[in-house]
Short mmCIF file of C-alpha atoms in Angstrom, two decimals:
data_model
loop_
_atom_site.label_atom_id
_atom_site.label_comp_id
_atom_site.label_asym_id
_atom_site.label_seq_id
_atom_site.Cartn_x
_atom_site.Cartn_y
_atom_site.Cartn_z
CA MET A 64 25.26 -18.75 3.69
CA ASN A 65 24.31 -21.35 1.99
CA ALA A 66 22.20 -21.93 -1.29
CA ASN A 67 19.06 -22.78 0.65
CA MET A 68 19.93 -19.94 2.48
CA LYS A 69 20.69 -17.25 0.10
CA ARG A 70 17.90 -18.75 -2.24
CA ARG A 71 15.61 -18.13 1.10
CA PHE A 72 16.34 -14.65 1.81
CA VAL A 73 15.82 -13.51 -2.03
CA PHE A 74 12.73 -14.82 -1.91
CA CYS A 75 11.72 -13.93 1.83
CA LEU A 76 13.36 -10.45 1.75
CA GLY A 77 11.05 -9.78 -1.26
CA ALA A 78 7.66 -10.89 0.30
CA MET A 79 8.24 -9.18 3.45
CA LEU A 80 8.04 -5.79 1.44
CA PHE A 81 4.18 -6.29 0.75
CA ALA A 82 3.76 -8.18 4.87
CA GLY A 83 3.56 -5.04 6.80
CA THR A 84 0.71 -3.88 5.96
CA LEU A 85 -1.36 -7.22 6.37
CA ALA A 86 0.03 -8.16 9.58
CA ALA A 87 -2.64 -8.38 12.52
CA GLN A 88 -1.91 -5.45 15.39
CA THR A 89 0.22 -7.63 17.69
CA PRO A 90 -1.92 -6.81 21.40
CA VAL A 91 0.80 -4.98 23.93
CA PRO A 92 2.15 -6.96 26.65
CA GLU A 93 0.96 -6.68 30.27
CA TRP A 94 4.72 -6.17 30.84
CA GLN A 95 4.85 -3.74 28.54
CA ALA A 96 4.21 -1.07 31.37
CA GLY A 97 7.36 -2.12 33.59
CA VAL A 98 9.26 -1.65 30.08
CA ASP A 99 8.05 1.39 29.16
CA LYS A 100 9.04 2.51 33.34
CA VAL A 101 12.38 1.47 33.03
CA LYS A 102 13.03 3.23 29.97
CA SER A 103 11.53 6.77 31.87
CA LEU A 104 13.68 6.25 34.48
CA ILE A 105 17.80 5.07 32.38
CA LYS A 106 18.37 8.90 32.41
CA ALA A 107 16.46 10.47 35.48
CA ASN A 108 17.52 7.59 37.90
CA PRO A 109 19.64 5.25 36.65
CA GLU A 110 19.88 2.78 40.15
CA GLN A 111 15.63 3.11 40.16
CA ALA A 112 16.04 2.45 36.42
CA SER A 113 18.57 -1.00 37.06
CA ASP A 114 16.20 -1.53 40.20
CA ALA A 115 12.48 -1.91 38.34
CA ALA A 116 14.46 -3.95 35.38
CA GLY A 117 15.73 -6.21 38.11
CA GLU A 118 11.93 -6.38 39.52
CA LEU A 119 10.69 -7.13 36.27
CA LEU A 120 13.00 -9.69 35.61
CA LYS A 121 12.19 -12.38 38.50
CA GLY A 122 11.53 -15.63 38.39
CA LYS A 123 10.24 -17.10 35.25
CA ASN A 124 10.45 -13.97 33.21
CA LYS A 125 14.27 -14.43 33.64
CA LYS A 126 13.20 -16.65 30.35
CA ASN A 127 10.64 -14.50 28.84
CA VAL A 128 12.79 -13.89 25.44
CA GLU A 129 10.77 -10.78 24.12
CA LEU A 130 10.92 -8.93 27.56
CA VAL A 131 14.63 -9.79 28.01
CA THR A 132 15.22 -8.00 25.05
CA SER A 133 12.79 -5.09 25.06
CA VAL A 134 14.60 -4.54 28.20
CA ALA A 135 17.73 -4.43 26.66
CA ARG A 136 16.24 -2.12 23.46
CA ALA A 137 15.51 -0.31 26.28
CA TYR A 138 19.12 0.15 26.90
CA LEU A 139 20.62 0.26 23.78
CA ASP A 140 17.95 3.28 22.92
CA ALA A 141 18.99 5.13 25.68
CA GLY A 142 22.97 5.10 23.74
CA GLN A 143 23.45 2.81 27.25
CA LEU A 144 25.36 0.03 25.75
CA LYS A 145 27.49 -1.99 28.19
CA GLU A 146 23.86 -2.05 30.49
CA ALA A 147 22.88 -3.48 27.01
CA GLU A 148 25.10 -6.18 26.61
CA THR A 149 24.21 -7.21 30.23
CA TYR A 150 20.46 -7.76 29.43
CA LEU A 151 22.09 -9.20 26.07
CA GLU A 152 23.94 -12.24 28.03
CA MET A 153 20.14 -12.53 29.62
CA ALA A 154 18.36 -12.83 27.17
CA ARG A 155 21.05 -15.50 25.34
CA LYS A 156 20.60 -17.87 28.39
CA ALA A 157 17.35 -17.71 27.81
CA ASP A 158 17.59 -18.92 23.87
CA ASN A 159 20.56 -18.80 21.81
CA LYS A 160 18.63 -19.04 18.89
CA ALA A 161 15.58 -16.66 19.17
CA PRO A 162 16.10 -14.24 16.20
CA ALA A 163 15.38 -11.52 18.46
CA VAL A 164 18.86 -12.05 20.27
CA SER A 165 20.93 -12.31 16.73
CA VAL A 166 18.50 -9.23 15.49
CA LEU A 167 19.43 -7.49 18.94
CA GLU A 168 23.19 -8.28 19.14
CA GLY A 169 23.82 -7.07 15.26
CA ASP A 170 21.46 -3.31 16.67
CA ILE A 171 24.76 -3.68 19.50
CA ALA A 172 26.92 -4.60 17.21
CA PHE A 173 25.66 -1.39 14.44
CA ALA A 174 25.32 0.99 17.04
CA ARG A 175 29.16 0.88 17.82
CA LYS A 176 30.07 0.75 13.60
CA ASP A 177 30.78 -2.28 13.64
CA ILE A 178 28.81 -3.00 10.99
CA GLY A 179 30.75 -5.85 9.30
CA LYS A 180 29.55 -8.14 12.73
CA ALA A 181 25.65 -6.66 12.83
CA CYS A 182 24.95 -7.72 8.76
CA GLN A 183 26.25 -11.37 10.10
CA LEU A 184 24.14 -11.75 13.60
CA TYR A 185 20.81 -10.51 11.01
CA GLU A 186 21.78 -13.13 8.66
CA GLN A 187 22.15 -15.19 11.59
CA ALA A 188 18.94 -14.57 13.27
CA ILE A 189 17.18 -15.23 9.50
CA TYR A 190 19.21 -18.28 9.91
CA PHE A 191 16.75 -19.02 12.45
CA ASP A 192 14.13 -17.86 11.25
CA SER A 193 13.99 -17.23 7.32
CA ASN A 194 10.54 -15.02 7.92
CA TYR A 195 11.88 -12.78 10.35
CA LYS A 196 11.05 -9.63 9.04
CA ASP A 197 12.87 -6.98 11.25
CA ALA A 198 16.24 -9.45 10.94
CA TYR A 199 15.29 -7.75 6.66
CA LEU A 200 14.72 -4.92 7.45
CA LYS A 201 17.42 -4.18 9.40
CA TYR A 202 19.94 -6.11 6.85
CA ALA A 203 19.25 -3.52 4.66
CA GLN A 204 19.40 -1.00 6.45
CA ALA A 205 23.10 -2.03 7.96
CA TYR A 206 24.39 -1.84 3.73
CA LYS A 207 22.12 0.93 3.04
CA SER A 208 24.91 2.79 5.85
CA ALA A 209 28.01 1.37 4.36
CA SER A 210 27.09 1.95 0.45
CA PRO A 211 29.52 4.52 0.26
CA SER A 212 32.90 1.93 0.23
CA HIS A 213 31.02 -0.93 0.04
CA ALA A 214 29.80 0.46 -3.38
CA LYS A 215 33.66 0.54 -4.81
CA PHE A 216 33.90 -3.32 -3.40
CA ILE A 217 31.19 -3.56 -5.70
CA ASN A 218 32.99 -3.00 -8.37
CA THR A 219 35.80 -5.08 -7.75
CA PRO A 220 36.69 -9.01 -8.56
CA VAL A 221 36.73 -9.74 -5.94
CA ALA A 222 33.36 -9.20 -5.29
CA THR A 223 30.58 -12.51 -5.20
CA GLU A 224 27.08 -13.00 -6.95
CA ASP A 225 26.06 -13.05 -3.59
CA ASP A 226 27.26 -9.62 -2.57
CA ILE A 227 26.10 -7.99 -6.04
CA LEU A 228 22.51 -9.42 -4.78
CA LYS A 229 22.64 -8.90 -1.10
CA TYR A 230 23.47 -4.83 -2.03
CA ALA A 231 20.61 -4.81 -4.85
CA PHE A 232 18.75 -5.56 -2.58
CA ALA A 233 19.30 -3.63 0.20
CA LEU A 234 19.11 -0.54 -2.41
CA PHE A 235 15.52 -2.12 -3.66
CA LEU A 236 14.43 -1.66 -0.14
CA ASN A 237 14.99 1.54 0.64
CA HIS A 238 13.62 2.37 -2.28
CA ASP A 239 16.95 3.70 -4.12
CA PHE A 240 15.78 1.79 -7.23
CA GLU A 241 17.69 3.46 -9.85
CA LYS A 242 21.40 2.22 -7.82
CA SER A 243 19.56 -0.95 -6.98
CA LEU A 244 18.07 -1.82 -11.35
CA ALA A 245 22.85 -0.76 -11.79
CA VAL A 246 23.64 -2.82 -9.42
CA ALA A 247 20.85 -6.13 -10.48
CA GLN A 248 21.61 -4.98 -13.88
CA LYS A 249 26.21 -5.27 -12.80
CA GLY A 250 24.84 -9.08 -11.51
CA LEU A 251 23.49 -9.99 -14.36
CA GLN A 252 27.12 -9.50 -16.33
CA LYS A 253 28.61 -11.90 -14.29
CA ASN A 254 25.93 -14.17 -14.93
CA ALA A 255 22.71 -13.77 -17.66
CA ARG A 256 20.24 -16.76 -16.34
CA HIS A 257 20.26 -15.56 -12.64
CA ALA A 258 16.93 -15.42 -11.51
CA ALA A 259 17.44 -13.05 -8.70
CA PHE A 260 18.78 -9.98 -10.66
CA ASN A 261 16.33 -11.23 -13.45
CA ARG A 262 13.90 -10.50 -10.78
CA LEU A 263 15.59 -7.87 -9.68
CA VAL A 264 15.77 -5.82 -12.93
CA MET A 265 11.41 -6.64 -13.44
CA TYR A 266 10.71 -4.85 -9.83
CA ASN A 267 12.64 -2.11 -10.16
CA ASN A 268 11.98 -1.01 -13.74
CA VAL A 269 8.66 -1.40 -12.38
CA ASP A 270 8.62 0.33 -10.25
CA LEU A 271 9.72 2.80 -11.85
CA LYS A 272 7.88 2.90 -14.35
CA ARG A 273 9.66 1.67 -17.50
CA TYR A 274 6.98 -0.96 -18.29
CA ASP A 275 8.99 -1.75 -21.76
CA GLU A 276 12.22 -2.69 -19.89
CA ALA A 277 10.37 -4.43 -17.48
CA GLU A 278 8.72 -6.26 -20.06
CA LYS A 279 11.74 -7.83 -21.35
CA ALA A 280 13.26 -8.73 -17.65
CA ALA A 281 9.79 -10.54 -17.01
CA ASP A 282 10.40 -12.38 -19.97
CA ALA A 283 14.30 -12.99 -18.61
CA PHE A 284 12.98 -13.69 -15.40
CA PHE A 285 10.08 -16.13 -16.49
CA ASN A 286 11.17 -17.80 -18.95
CA ALA A 287 15.58 -17.53 -19.95
CA SER A 288 16.20 -18.10 -15.39
CA ASP A 289 17.70 -20.95 -14.04
CA ASN A 290 16.51 -22.36 -11.11
CA ALA A 291 13.85 -19.81 -10.58
CA ASP A 292 11.51 -20.40 -7.43
CA TYR A 293 8.36 -17.87 -8.08
CA SER A 294 6.72 -15.75 -4.81
CA CYS A 295 3.59 -13.95 -4.55
CA LEU A 296 5.68 -11.24 -5.08
CA ASP A 297 7.22 -11.50 -8.24
CA TYR A 298 3.03 -12.79 -9.55
CA ARG A 299 2.29 -9.53 -8.08
CA TYR A 300 4.88 -7.38 -10.37
CA HIS A 301 4.14 -9.21 -12.88
CA GLY A 302 0.13 -8.28 -12.63
CA ALA A 303 0.90 -4.71 -11.61
CA LEU A 304 3.73 -5.13 -15.20
CA LEU A 305 0.54 -6.14 -17.46
CA SER A 306 -2.04 -4.87 -16.06
CA ALA A 307 0.34 -0.82 -16.97
CA LEU A 308 0.70 -2.73 -20.38
CA LYS A 309 -3.34 -2.61 -20.83
CA LYS A 310 -3.37 -6.61 -20.78
CA TYR A 311 -5.53 -7.15 -18.35
CA ASP A 312 -6.70 -10.22 -18.90
CA GLN A 313 -2.61 -11.77 -18.67
CA ALA A 314 -2.75 -9.84 -15.15
CA ILE A 315 -5.38 -11.14 -14.17
CA GLU A 316 -4.34 -14.57 -14.11
CA GLU A 317 -1.18 -13.91 -12.60
CA TYR A 318 -2.58 -11.91 -9.70
CA GLY A 319 -4.34 -14.97 -9.57
CA LYS A 320 -1.14 -16.95 -8.78
CA ALA A 321 0.31 -14.71 -5.69
CA LEU A 322 -2.99 -15.46 -4.62
CA GLU A 323 -2.27 -19.09 -5.04
CA LYS A 324 1.01 -18.67 -3.38
CA ASP A 325 -0.53 -16.60 -0.18
CA GLU A 326 -4.21 -16.08 0.00
CA SER A 327 -3.59 -14.20 2.91
CA GLN A 328 -2.64 -10.93 0.77
CA VAL A 329 -6.32 -10.12 0.33
CA ASP A 330 -4.90 -6.55 -1.50
CA LEU A 331 -4.82 -8.40 -4.69
CA TRP A 332 -8.63 -8.87 -4.57
CA ARG A 333 -8.83 -4.73 -4.83
CA GLU A 334 -5.56 -5.34 -8.24
CA ILE A 335 -7.94 -7.07 -9.53
CA ALA A 336 -11.38 -5.59 -9.35
CA ASP A 337 -9.04 -2.43 -10.89
CA ALA A 338 -7.74 -4.74 -13.51
CA TYR A 339 -11.44 -6.08 -15.02
CA GLU A 340 -12.93 -2.55 -14.25
CA LEU A 341 -9.88 -0.89 -16.88
CA LYS A 342 -11.63 -3.97 -19.67
CA ASN A 343 -14.84 -2.44 -18.55
CA ASP A 344 -16.19 -5.44 -16.71
CA TYR A 345 -17.96 -4.26 -14.02
CA THR A 346 -19.20 -7.63 -12.75
CA GLN A 347 -16.34 -9.07 -12.07
CA ALA A 348 -15.16 -6.00 -10.71
CA ILE A 349 -17.80 -5.51 -8.69
CA ALA A 350 -17.31 -9.88 -7.34
CA ALA A 351 -13.24 -9.24 -6.62
CA TYR A 352 -13.75 -5.91 -4.82
CA LYS A 353 -16.36 -7.36 -2.60
CA LYS A 354 -14.07 -10.51 -1.90
CA TYR A 355 -10.96 -7.51 -0.74
CA TYR A 356 -13.74 -5.76 1.32
CA ASP A 357 -15.31 -8.45 2.93
CA SER A 358 -11.82 -10.16 3.89
CA LEU A 359 -11.00 -6.09 5.76
CA ALA A 360 -10.66 -5.76 9.07
CA GLN A 361 -13.35 -3.69 10.88
CA ASP A 362 -11.72 -1.09 11.17
CA LYS A 363 -10.08 -0.74 8.00
CA LYS A 364 -13.87 -1.28 6.46
CA THR A 365 -13.45 2.47 5.78
CA SER A 366 -15.98 4.90 3.90
CA GLU A 367 -13.01 5.85 1.73
CA ASN A 368 -13.08 1.85 0.54
CA LEU A 369 -16.95 1.43 1.33
CA PHE A 370 -16.87 4.60 -1.70
CA GLN A 371 -15.12 2.86 -4.29
CA LEU A 372 -17.25 -0.11 -4.06
CA GLY A 373 -20.60 2.44 -4.76
CA ARG A 374 -17.84 3.98 -7.74
CA LEU A 375 -18.05 0.65 -9.13
CA TYR A 376 -22.06 0.09 -9.28
CA TYR A 377 -22.15 3.61 -10.82
CA GLY A 378 -19.77 2.22 -13.12
CA GLU A 379 -21.68 -0.32 -14.38
CA GLY A 380 -24.50 1.31 -14.49
CA THR A 381 -23.60 3.94 -16.76
CA SER A 382 -21.18 1.72 -19.40
CA SER A 383 -21.87 1.70 -22.39
CA ASP A 384 -22.67 -1.48 -21.80
CA THR A 385 -25.22 -1.86 -19.24
CA LEU A 386 -26.45 0.87 -21.15
CA SER A 387 -27.48 -1.37 -24.35
CA VAL A 388 -28.76 -4.50 -22.18
CA GLN A 389 -32.88 -4.43 -20.53
CA SER A 390 -32.93 -1.40 -18.43
CA ALA A 391 -34.11 -3.13 -15.43
CA ASP A 392 -30.13 -4.19 -15.10
CA ARG A 393 -28.66 -0.41 -14.94
CA MET A 394 -31.61 0.55 -12.39
CA ALA A 395 -30.48 -2.37 -10.51
CA ALA A 396 -27.02 -1.47 -10.96
CA LEU A 397 -27.42 2.79 -9.67
CA GLN A 398 -29.72 1.64 -7.15
CA ALA A 399 -27.07 -0.14 -5.37
CA ALA A 400 -24.38 2.08 -6.21
CA ASP A 401 -27.37 4.93 -4.44
CA SER A 402 -27.15 2.18 -1.19
CA VAL A 403 -23.53 2.23 -1.05
CA PHE A 404 -23.57 6.46 -1.21
CA ALA A 405 -25.57 6.39 1.19
CA LEU A 406 -23.55 4.97 4.10
CA VAL A 407 -20.78 6.23 2.95
CA ALA A 408 -22.96 9.90 3.57
CA GLU A 409 -23.85 8.26 6.98
CA GLN A 410 -20.02 6.97 7.73
CA ALA A 411 -18.60 10.54 6.64
CA PRO A 412 -20.94 12.75 7.47
CA ASP A 413 -18.10 15.65 7.18
CA SER A 414 -17.44 14.93 3.58
CA TYR A 415 -19.84 15.88 0.49
CA LEU A 416 -18.23 12.99 -1.72
CA GLY A 417 -21.21 10.58 -0.72
CA ASP A 418 -24.06 13.40 -1.05
CA MET A 419 -22.33 14.53 -4.75
CA TRP A 420 -22.61 10.96 -6.21
CA ARG A 421 -25.63 10.17 -4.62
CA ALA A 422 -26.40 13.53 -7.10
CA ARG A 423 -24.95 11.90 -9.75
CA THR A 424 -26.64 8.59 -9.46
CA HIS A 425 -30.29 10.25 -9.54
CA SER A 426 -29.02 11.91 -11.92
CA ALA A 427 -28.01 8.88 -13.93
CA MET A 428 -31.53 7.34 -12.51
CA ASP A 429 -33.35 9.91 -14.63
CA PRO A 430 -30.65 11.30 -17.14
CA GLU A 431 -33.77 13.72 -18.75
CA THR A 432 -33.39 15.52 -15.56
CA THR A 433 -37.53 15.61 -16.01
CA GLU A 434 -38.15 14.55 -12.09
CA GLY A 435 -35.31 15.58 -10.84
CA LEU A 436 -34.47 13.02 -8.66
CA ALA A 437 -30.92 14.39 -8.10
CA LYS A 438 -32.21 18.15 -6.90
CA PRO A 439 -31.86 17.97 -3.61
CA TYR A 440 -29.17 16.06 -3.20
CA TYR A 441 -26.98 18.54 -4.96
CA GLU A 442 -28.79 21.37 -3.12
CA LYS A 443 -27.34 18.82 -0.31
CA VAL A 444 -23.87 19.18 -1.74
CA VAL A 445 -24.04 22.83 -2.41
CA ASP A 446 -24.35 23.70 0.96
CA VAL A 447 -21.62 22.05 2.83
CA LEU A 448 -19.21 23.37 0.27
CA LEU A 449 -20.41 27.00 0.74
CA ALA A 450 -19.31 26.11 4.22
CA LYS A 451 -16.12 24.97 3.89
CA ASN A 452 -15.66 28.00 1.42
CA GLU A 453 -12.20 26.66 0.19
CA PRO A 454 -11.81 27.41 -3.83
CA ARG A 455 -10.33 23.83 -3.93
CA TYR A 456 -14.28 23.65 -3.99
CA ASN A 457 -15.52 25.15 -7.04
CA SER A 458 -15.87 22.73 -9.30
CA ALA A 459 -17.85 20.71 -7.33
CA LEU A 460 -20.14 23.85 -7.17
CA ILE A 461 -20.14 24.29 -10.95
CA GLU A 462 -21.25 20.65 -11.48
CA CYS A 463 -23.91 21.68 -8.74
CA TYR A 464 -24.79 24.96 -10.02
CA SER A 465 -25.03 23.48 -13.54
CA TYR A 466 -27.69 20.83 -12.53
CA LEU A 467 -29.93 22.90 -11.06
CA GLY A 468 -29.57 25.86 -13.46
CA TYR A 469 -30.72 23.05 -16.17
CA TYR A 470 -33.40 21.83 -13.63
CA TYR A 471 -35.10 25.11 -13.33
CA LEU A 472 -34.60 25.72 -16.88
CA LEU A 473 -36.63 22.72 -17.66
CA LYS A 474 -38.81 23.96 -14.94
CA SER A 475 -39.29 27.34 -16.89
CA ASP A 476 -38.07 29.46 -13.99
CA TYR A 477 -35.89 32.00 -16.03
CA PRO A 478 -35.37 33.83 -13.18
CA THR A 479 -33.85 31.28 -10.82
CA SER A 480 -31.56 29.45 -13.95
CA LYS A 481 -30.44 33.11 -14.54
CA GLU A 482 -29.09 32.39 -10.99
CA PHE A 483 -27.32 29.75 -11.36
CA TRP A 484 -25.34 30.35 -13.90
CA ASN A 485 -24.66 33.61 -12.59
CA LYS A 486 -23.15 32.16 -9.91
CA ILE A 487 -21.30 29.45 -11.83
CA LEU A 488 -19.66 32.60 -13.73
CA ALA A 489 -18.73 35.13 -10.26
CA ILE A 490 -16.50 31.68 -10.34
CA ASP A 491 -15.44 30.69 -13.40
CA PRO A 492 -16.26 33.97 -15.53
CA ALA A 493 -15.43 32.21 -18.81
CA ASN A 494 -17.54 29.12 -18.54
CA ALA A 495 -18.59 28.50 -21.86
CA THR A 496 -21.97 26.74 -20.22
CA ALA A 497 -23.25 28.80 -18.69
CA LYS A 498 -23.01 31.99 -20.95
CA ARG A 499 -24.46 30.20 -23.96
CA ALA A 500 -27.59 28.99 -21.17
CA LEU A 501 -27.86 32.75 -20.52
CA ASP A 502 -27.86 33.50 -23.85
CA GLY A 503 -30.47 30.69 -24.55
CA ILE A 504 -32.77 32.38 -21.75
CA LYS A 505 -32.60 36.43 -22.92
#
């Protein structure tokens, strides 16, 4: 692996971690049904499977690398390695520099327990296409499977920085943060200014929630490393670290740098919104969250994602900053929250959350409970939760009963008010608020 490839390996491997959740869905190719037919016949009727494969790979289809490798993989998955190698040869003839072909050959080597050859082939796939995610993940899996013997090798003087780095990244990709951290620290013993080792120490400490250690590693990575080439993921991790350290302005700045590196990482807008919310800047939090929500594909615009926007409007309408300015600003935020929660209730009719938060929003609009604006929503939530009849909803029921008990108390309807306070005591006999209210009514 030459120096440029090593650098691509380091940065792309990290960047791949977030790519999977953001990639668009790949449409199912027309020939997939043919491959599925081959799969279903391989064990039940091998001759028919071979005939079906031959029929599928006629003419120009012989040059379709994705199709040929899919047929080969069907045989590989069935444990038919010789047949898989036959189709591997066909794929090579179609395009011997396609990364999918190298990965397939690596998978066959892996199945034959030739881990060294498999790793070489996955590296070859990365050489052909440094953005080929599957090759990185396969490489990590191969390293993981070889970890007992390889760990011993890492501790010998023969192990190079490159060997240690690849092993540390494989452990990191497999979420073995403790071991990855230890290996990366071993790499730093060889070279304290090695950017990739400092990067991994930062990443692993963030994932382990050891933020003080992560901050030291971040300082070494960004300020005391040689030939560092910063990626979107570097800034994303640094932003998460700074946010955990309550350095929200700096976190937002780092998230912005991450977006400059890769604007397709739309989840960053949600993290920016979180940071603004934590510093009680709801105006900016809402603006950032809207960018996140608007960038989502239609099937990702779920009631859960919409709910979070409503929660931010509610936060703006109930924050001390909003309460201290003109009431029109406060009411505008609460009305926006109510509109969003109404949509949530419409989109998720089986959930009580939309109506519960509409109740809370209307209660904030009517803080003295003089108009009873929240009453119909709390009543609706009670009906939904009683039908569910599950103890986990008891705290939500107590909230509803508390509002209704107080509402009827203000209306001097003491018998009805007592009913609701007693319902709370039936759930929580030690509830101090209900006891005080009943004592007052007496």
